[in-house]
One Martini backbone bead per residue (centre of mass of N, CA, C, O) as a GRO file, in nm:
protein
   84
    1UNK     BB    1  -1.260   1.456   3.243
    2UNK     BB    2  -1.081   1.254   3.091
    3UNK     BB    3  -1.160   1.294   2.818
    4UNK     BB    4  -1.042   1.608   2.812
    5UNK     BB    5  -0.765   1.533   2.867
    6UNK     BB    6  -0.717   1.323   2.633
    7UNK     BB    7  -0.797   1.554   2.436
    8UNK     BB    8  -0.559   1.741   2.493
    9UNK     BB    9  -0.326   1.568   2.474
   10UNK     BB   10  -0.354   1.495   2.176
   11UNK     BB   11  -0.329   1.816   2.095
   12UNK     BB   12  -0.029   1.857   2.203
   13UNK     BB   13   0.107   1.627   2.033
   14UNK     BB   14   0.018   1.705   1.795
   15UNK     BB   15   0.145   1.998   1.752
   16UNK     BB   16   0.402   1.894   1.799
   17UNK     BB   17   0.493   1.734   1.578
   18UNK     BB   18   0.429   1.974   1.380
   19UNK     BB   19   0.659   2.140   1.509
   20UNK     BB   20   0.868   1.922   1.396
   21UNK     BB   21   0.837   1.944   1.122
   22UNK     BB   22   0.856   2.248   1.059
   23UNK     BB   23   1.208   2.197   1.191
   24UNK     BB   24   1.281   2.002   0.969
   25UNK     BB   25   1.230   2.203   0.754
   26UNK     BB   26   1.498   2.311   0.518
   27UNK     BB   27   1.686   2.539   0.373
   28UNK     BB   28   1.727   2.469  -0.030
   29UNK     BB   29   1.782   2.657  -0.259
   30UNK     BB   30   1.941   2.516  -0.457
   31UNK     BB   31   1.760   2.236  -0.468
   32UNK     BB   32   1.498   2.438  -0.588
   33UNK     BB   33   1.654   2.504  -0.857
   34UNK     BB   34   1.696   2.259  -0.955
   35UNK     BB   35   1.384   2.150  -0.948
   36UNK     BB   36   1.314   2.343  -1.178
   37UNK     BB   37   1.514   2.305  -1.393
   38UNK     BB   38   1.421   2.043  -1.475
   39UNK     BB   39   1.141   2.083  -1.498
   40UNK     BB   40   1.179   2.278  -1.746
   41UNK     BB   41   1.328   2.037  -1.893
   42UNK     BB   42   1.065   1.892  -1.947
   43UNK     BB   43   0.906   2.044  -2.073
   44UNK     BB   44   1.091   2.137  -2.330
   45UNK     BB   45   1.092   1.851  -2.449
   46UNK     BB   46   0.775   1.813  -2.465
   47UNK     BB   47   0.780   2.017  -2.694
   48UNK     BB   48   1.038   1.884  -2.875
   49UNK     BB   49   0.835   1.620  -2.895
   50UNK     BB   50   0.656   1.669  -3.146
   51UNK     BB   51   0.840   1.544  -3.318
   52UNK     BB   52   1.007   1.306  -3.440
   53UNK     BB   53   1.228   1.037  -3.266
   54UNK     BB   54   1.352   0.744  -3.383
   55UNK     BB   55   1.642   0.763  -3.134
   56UNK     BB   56   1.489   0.863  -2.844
   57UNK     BB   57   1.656   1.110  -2.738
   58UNK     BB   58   1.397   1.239  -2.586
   59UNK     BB   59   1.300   1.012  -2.425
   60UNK     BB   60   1.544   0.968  -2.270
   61UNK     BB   61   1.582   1.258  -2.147
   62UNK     BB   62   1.318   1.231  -1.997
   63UNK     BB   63   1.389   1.015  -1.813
   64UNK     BB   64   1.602   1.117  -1.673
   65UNK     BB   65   1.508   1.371  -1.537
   66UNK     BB   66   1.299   1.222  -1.375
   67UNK     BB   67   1.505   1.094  -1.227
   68UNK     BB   68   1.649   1.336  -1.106
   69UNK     BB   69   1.446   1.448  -0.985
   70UNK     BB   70   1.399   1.212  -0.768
   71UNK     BB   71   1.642   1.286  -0.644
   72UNK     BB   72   1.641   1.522  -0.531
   73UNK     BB   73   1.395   1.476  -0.361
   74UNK     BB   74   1.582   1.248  -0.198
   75UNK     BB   75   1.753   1.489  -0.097
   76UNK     BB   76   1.585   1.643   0.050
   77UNK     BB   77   1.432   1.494   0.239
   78UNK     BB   78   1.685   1.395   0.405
   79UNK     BB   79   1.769   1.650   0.515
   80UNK     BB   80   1.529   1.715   0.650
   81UNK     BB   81   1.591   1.474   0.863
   82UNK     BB   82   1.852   1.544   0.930
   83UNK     BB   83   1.845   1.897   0.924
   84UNK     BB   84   2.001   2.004   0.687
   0.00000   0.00000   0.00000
């Protein structure tokens, strides 16, 4: 009987939790469209990126972009524990 308690209350705590989680997840479209651009503009990059590139400027445009791509990423992330 105890363990059966036990592990109700373990299953209504994991489904809380989930359920915090899935309500702390907030509607970003702006932030999901900037994330999406980048992304297109990543993938861009590397296709323009198959001729030489001697002053490095498609490579600098690429780690820029992924800088981006990280920091909206971590802007997301940020606003969702916030609740924002």
């Amino acid at each position: 009987m105890r363990k059966s308690f036990i592990g109700c209350a373990v299953a209504v705590s994991m489904l809380s939790l989930t359920g915090m989680a899935a309500a702390a997840t907030v509607s970003q479209p702006d932030m999901d469209a900037t994330l999406r651009s980048l992304e297109t503009a990543k993938h861009q990059i590397e296709l323009a990126d198959k001729t030489p590139d001697k002053d490095h400027h498609a490579e600098n445009a690429s780690r820029l972009i992924l800088q981006a791509i990280d920091e909206v990423r971590a802007s997301i992330a940020s606003r969702n524990a916030a609740g924002q």
